[in-house]
Amino acid sequence: MTIHAALLLTLLQAGMAADPSMAPTCSATPAPPPAGMEGWSKAQSIKGGANPAQATLLPIGSGVTATLLKTPKVDYAVRPEKPGGSVSSGGMFAFVVPAAGRYRIALGSGAWVDVLSGTTPAVSVSHGHGPDCTGIRKMVDFDLQPGRYLLQIAGNAGATLPLMVARLP
């Protein structure tokens, strides 16, 4: 294959991936979430906190639909790398890790996430898209030790966000 043919093939594949008509057709009933994330389908409504002291506690393994605040109303513990503009939304959440392991943050949008221990950011070990037709758009994994963590959500386009923290096997 020539370089020109390979480049053309790459550009065509990229164009197809960006073309909404190439997206999977989903039924009105969402597909089941992946193993270990069954709680995604049973989301409870909560409100995001405006600062670390008001961070809303997230139960591990349970999905939530979070009502977020406009970005200017959120006082983040650490400035998010991608905070979004004044018309975007965000919020502060907390979760408690009972045992060391890999934990996944699943989102229904492409919002920015930071997981903090105090003001120290945790480093993600993987990230990707959720399975088609589940409502999970983004998944970010972290290797965490026992303790309390802050979850900062930033740059969300809408005022609500499906969200879940799950321990991976």
Tab-separated table of C-alpha atoms in Angstrom:
chain	number	residue	atom	x	y	z
A	1	MET	CA	0.000	0.000	0.000
A	2	THR	CA	1.411	3.391	-0.908
A	3	ILE	CA	1.692	6.205	1.598
A	4	HIS	CA	-1.008	8.129	-0.273
A	5	ALA	CA	-3.417	5.184	-0.168
A	6	ALA	CA	-2.755	4.632	3.546
A	7	LEU	CA	-3.319	8.331	4.248
A	8	LEU	CA	-6.563	8.313	2.250
A	9	LEU	CA	-7.784	5.208	4.099
A	10	THR	CA	-6.983	6.828	7.465
A	11	LEU	CA	-8.808	10.027	6.505
A	12	LEU	CA	-11.849	8.073	5.305
A	13	GLN	CA	-11.970	6.060	8.533
A	14	ALA	CA	-11.666	9.238	10.616
A	15	GLY	CA	-14.459	10.849	8.612
A	16	MET	CA	-16.722	7.849	9.132
A	17	ALA	CA	-16.045	7.881	12.878
A	18	ALA	CA	-16.989	11.556	13.060
A	19	ASP	CA	-20.086	11.126	10.878
A	20	PRO	CA	-23.207	10.868	13.078
A	21	SER	CA	-24.900	8.724	10.415
A	22	MET	CA	-22.281	6.052	11.185
A	23	ALA	CA	-23.252	5.976	14.877
A	24	PRO	CA	-25.105	2.882	16.098
A	25	THR	CA	-28.895	2.990	16.030
A	26	CYS	CA	-30.114	2.516	19.582
A	27	SER	CA	-33.578	1.396	20.617
A	28	ALA	CA	-35.727	3.376	23.047
A	29	THR	CA	-34.682	0.919	25.765
A	30	PRO	CA	-31.000	1.371	26.686
A	31	ALA	CA	-28.686	-1.616	26.382
A	32	PRO	CA	-27.617	-3.155	29.694
A	33	PRO	CA	-24.448	-1.664	31.198
A	34	PRO	CA	-21.278	-3.760	31.405
A	35	ALA	CA	-20.734	-6.272	34.224
A	36	GLY	CA	-20.067	-4.573	37.547
A	37	MET	CA	-21.951	-1.444	36.485
A	38	GLU	CA	-25.531	-2.683	36.803
A	39	GLY	CA	-26.283	0.221	39.178
A	40	TRP	CA	-26.040	2.607	36.205
A	41	SER	CA	-29.581	1.638	35.196
A	42	LYS	CA	-31.094	2.500	38.606
A	43	ALA	CA	-30.023	6.139	38.903
A	44	GLN	CA	-31.195	8.286	41.815
A	45	SER	CA	-31.389	12.091	41.536
A	46	ILE	CA	-28.870	14.182	43.492
A	47	LYS	CA	-27.452	17.726	43.431
A	48	GLY	CA	-23.779	18.538	43.000
A	49	GLY	CA	-22.002	20.580	45.654
A	50	ALA	CA	-20.690	24.097	45.085
A	51	ASN	CA	-17.367	23.527	46.896
A	52	PRO	CA	-15.368	20.741	48.598
A	53	ALA	CA	-17.144	21.228	51.951
A	54	GLN	CA	-20.525	20.797	50.220
A	55	ALA	CA	-19.453	17.851	48.027
A	56	THR	CA	-22.318	15.390	47.627
A	57	LEU	CA	-21.468	11.844	48.742
A	58	LEU	CA	-21.716	9.255	45.956
A	59	PRO	CA	-22.386	5.623	46.845
A	60	ILE	CA	-19.988	3.295	45.024
A	61	GLY	CA	-21.824	1.012	42.609
A	62	SER	CA	-24.973	3.141	42.328
A	63	GLY	CA	-25.827	5.351	39.390
A	64	VAL	CA	-27.006	8.908	39.919
A	65	THR	CA	-28.394	11.688	37.798
A	66	ALA	CA	-26.651	14.768	39.134
A	67	THR	CA	-28.041	18.272	38.833
A	68	LEU	CA	-25.041	20.521	38.290
A	69	LEU	CA	-24.302	24.197	38.864
A	70	LYS	CA	-23.178	26.804	36.343
A	71	THR	CA	-19.364	26.828	36.301
A	72	PRO	CA	-18.975	30.325	37.850
A	73	LYS	CA	-20.900	29.072	40.931
A	74	VAL	CA	-18.479	26.165	41.593
A	75	ASP	CA	-15.440	26.739	43.817
A	76	TYR	CA	-13.188	23.839	42.807
A	77	ALA	CA	-10.542	22.483	45.207
A	78	VAL	CA	-8.073	22.546	42.303
A	79	ARG	CA	-8.672	24.378	39.027
A	80	PRO	CA	-9.778	21.743	36.493
A	81	GLU	CA	-7.503	21.295	33.500
A	82	LYS	CA	-10.570	21.827	31.279
A	83	PRO	CA	-13.006	23.924	33.339
A	84	GLY	CA	-15.371	24.801	30.511
A	85	GLY	CA	-16.830	28.241	29.924
A	86	SER	CA	-19.311	30.308	31.873
A	87	VAL	CA	-22.246	28.532	30.190
A	88	SER	CA	-21.022	25.046	31.100
A	89	SER	CA	-21.924	23.195	34.298
A	90	GLY	CA	-20.041	21.352	37.021
A	91	GLY	CA	-20.139	20.232	40.620
A	92	MET	CA	-18.311	18.689	43.551
A	93	PHE	CA	-18.864	15.127	44.729
A	94	ALA	CA	-17.141	12.831	47.206
A	95	PHE	CA	-16.790	9.075	47.512
A	96	VAL	CA	-15.144	6.737	49.989
A	97	VAL	CA	-12.886	3.923	48.796
A	98	PRO	CA	-13.124	1.037	51.296
A	99	ALA	CA	-10.383	-1.130	49.745
A	100	ALA	CA	-7.472	-0.556	47.374
A	101	GLY	CA	-8.292	-1.295	43.764
A	102	ARG	CA	-9.244	0.057	40.379
A	103	TYR	CA	-12.256	2.360	40.345
A	104	ARG	CA	-14.153	3.623	37.305
A	105	ILE	CA	-15.869	6.965	36.896
A	106	ALA	CA	-18.618	6.565	34.275
A	107	LEU	CA	-20.316	9.610	32.754
A	108	GLY	CA	-23.216	10.160	30.415
A	109	SER	CA	-21.310	12.987	28.683
A	110	GLY	CA	-17.796	14.063	27.802
A	111	ALA	CA	-17.435	16.284	30.901
A	112	TRP	CA	-14.007	16.718	32.497
A	113	VAL	CA	-13.317	14.740	35.687
A	114	ASP	CA	-10.692	15.180	38.378
A	115	VAL	CA	-10.334	12.728	41.261
A	116	LEU	CA	-8.521	14.320	44.198
A	117	SER	CA	-7.085	13.070	47.461
A	118	GLY	CA	-7.109	16.379	49.338
A	119	THR	CA	-5.731	18.661	46.633
A	120	THR	CA	-3.557	15.991	44.988
A	121	PRO	CA	-4.954	14.751	41.671
A	122	ALA	CA	-5.106	10.999	41.100
A	123	VAL	CA	-3.617	9.872	37.795
A	124	SER	CA	-5.971	8.008	35.484
A	125	VAL	CA	-4.787	4.601	34.309
A	126	SER	CA	-7.186	4.288	31.369
A	127	HIS	CA	-10.074	6.043	29.711
A	128	GLY	CA	-12.455	5.340	26.896
A	129	HIS	CA	-15.996	5.355	25.609
A	130	GLY	CA	-18.791	3.409	27.205
A	131	PRO	CA	-20.505	0.557	25.376
A	132	ASP	CA	-22.870	1.657	22.605
A	133	CYS	CA	-26.494	2.347	23.549
A	134	THR	CA	-25.949	2.121	27.350
A	135	GLY	CA	-25.984	5.876	27.965
A	136	ILE	CA	-22.379	5.684	29.210
A	137	ARG	CA	-20.361	8.050	27.057
A	138	LYS	CA	-17.075	8.248	28.962
A	139	MET	CA	-15.235	5.990	31.415
A	140	VAL	CA	-12.072	6.919	33.332
A	141	ASP	CA	-10.263	4.413	35.578
A	142	PHE	CA	-8.078	5.136	38.612
A	143	ASP	CA	-6.024	2.910	40.926
A	144	LEU	CA	-7.009	4.173	44.393
A	145	GLN	CA	-6.057	3.449	47.995
A	146	PRO	CA	-8.597	3.448	50.854
A	147	GLY	CA	-9.816	6.913	51.806
A	148	ARG	CA	-12.099	9.789	50.902
A	149	TYR	CA	-11.819	11.335	47.451
A	150	LEU	CA	-13.263	14.431	45.805
A	151	LEU	CA	-14.694	14.121	42.315
A	152	GLN	CA	-14.742	17.386	40.403
A	153	ILE	CA	-16.987	17.569	37.344
A	154	ALA	CA	-16.313	20.438	34.949
A	155	GLY	CA	-17.199	21.517	31.439
A	156	ASN	CA	-20.507	19.663	31.166
A	157	ALA	CA	-22.701	21.040	28.393
A	158	GLY	CA	-25.985	20.398	30.222
A	159	ALA	CA	-27.397	21.016	33.693
A	160	THR	CA	-27.703	17.295	34.498
A	161	LEU	CA	-25.267	14.401	34.234
A	162	PRO	CA	-25.673	10.640	34.619
A	163	LEU	CA	-22.728	9.542	36.775
A	164	MET	CA	-21.412	6.486	38.595
A	165	VAL	CA	-18.363	5.363	40.585
A	166	ALA	CA	-17.764	1.600	40.453
A	167	ARG	CA	-15.065	-0.733	41.754
A	168	LEU	CA	-13.701	-2.946	39.011
A	169	PRO	CA	-12.978	-6.636	39.603
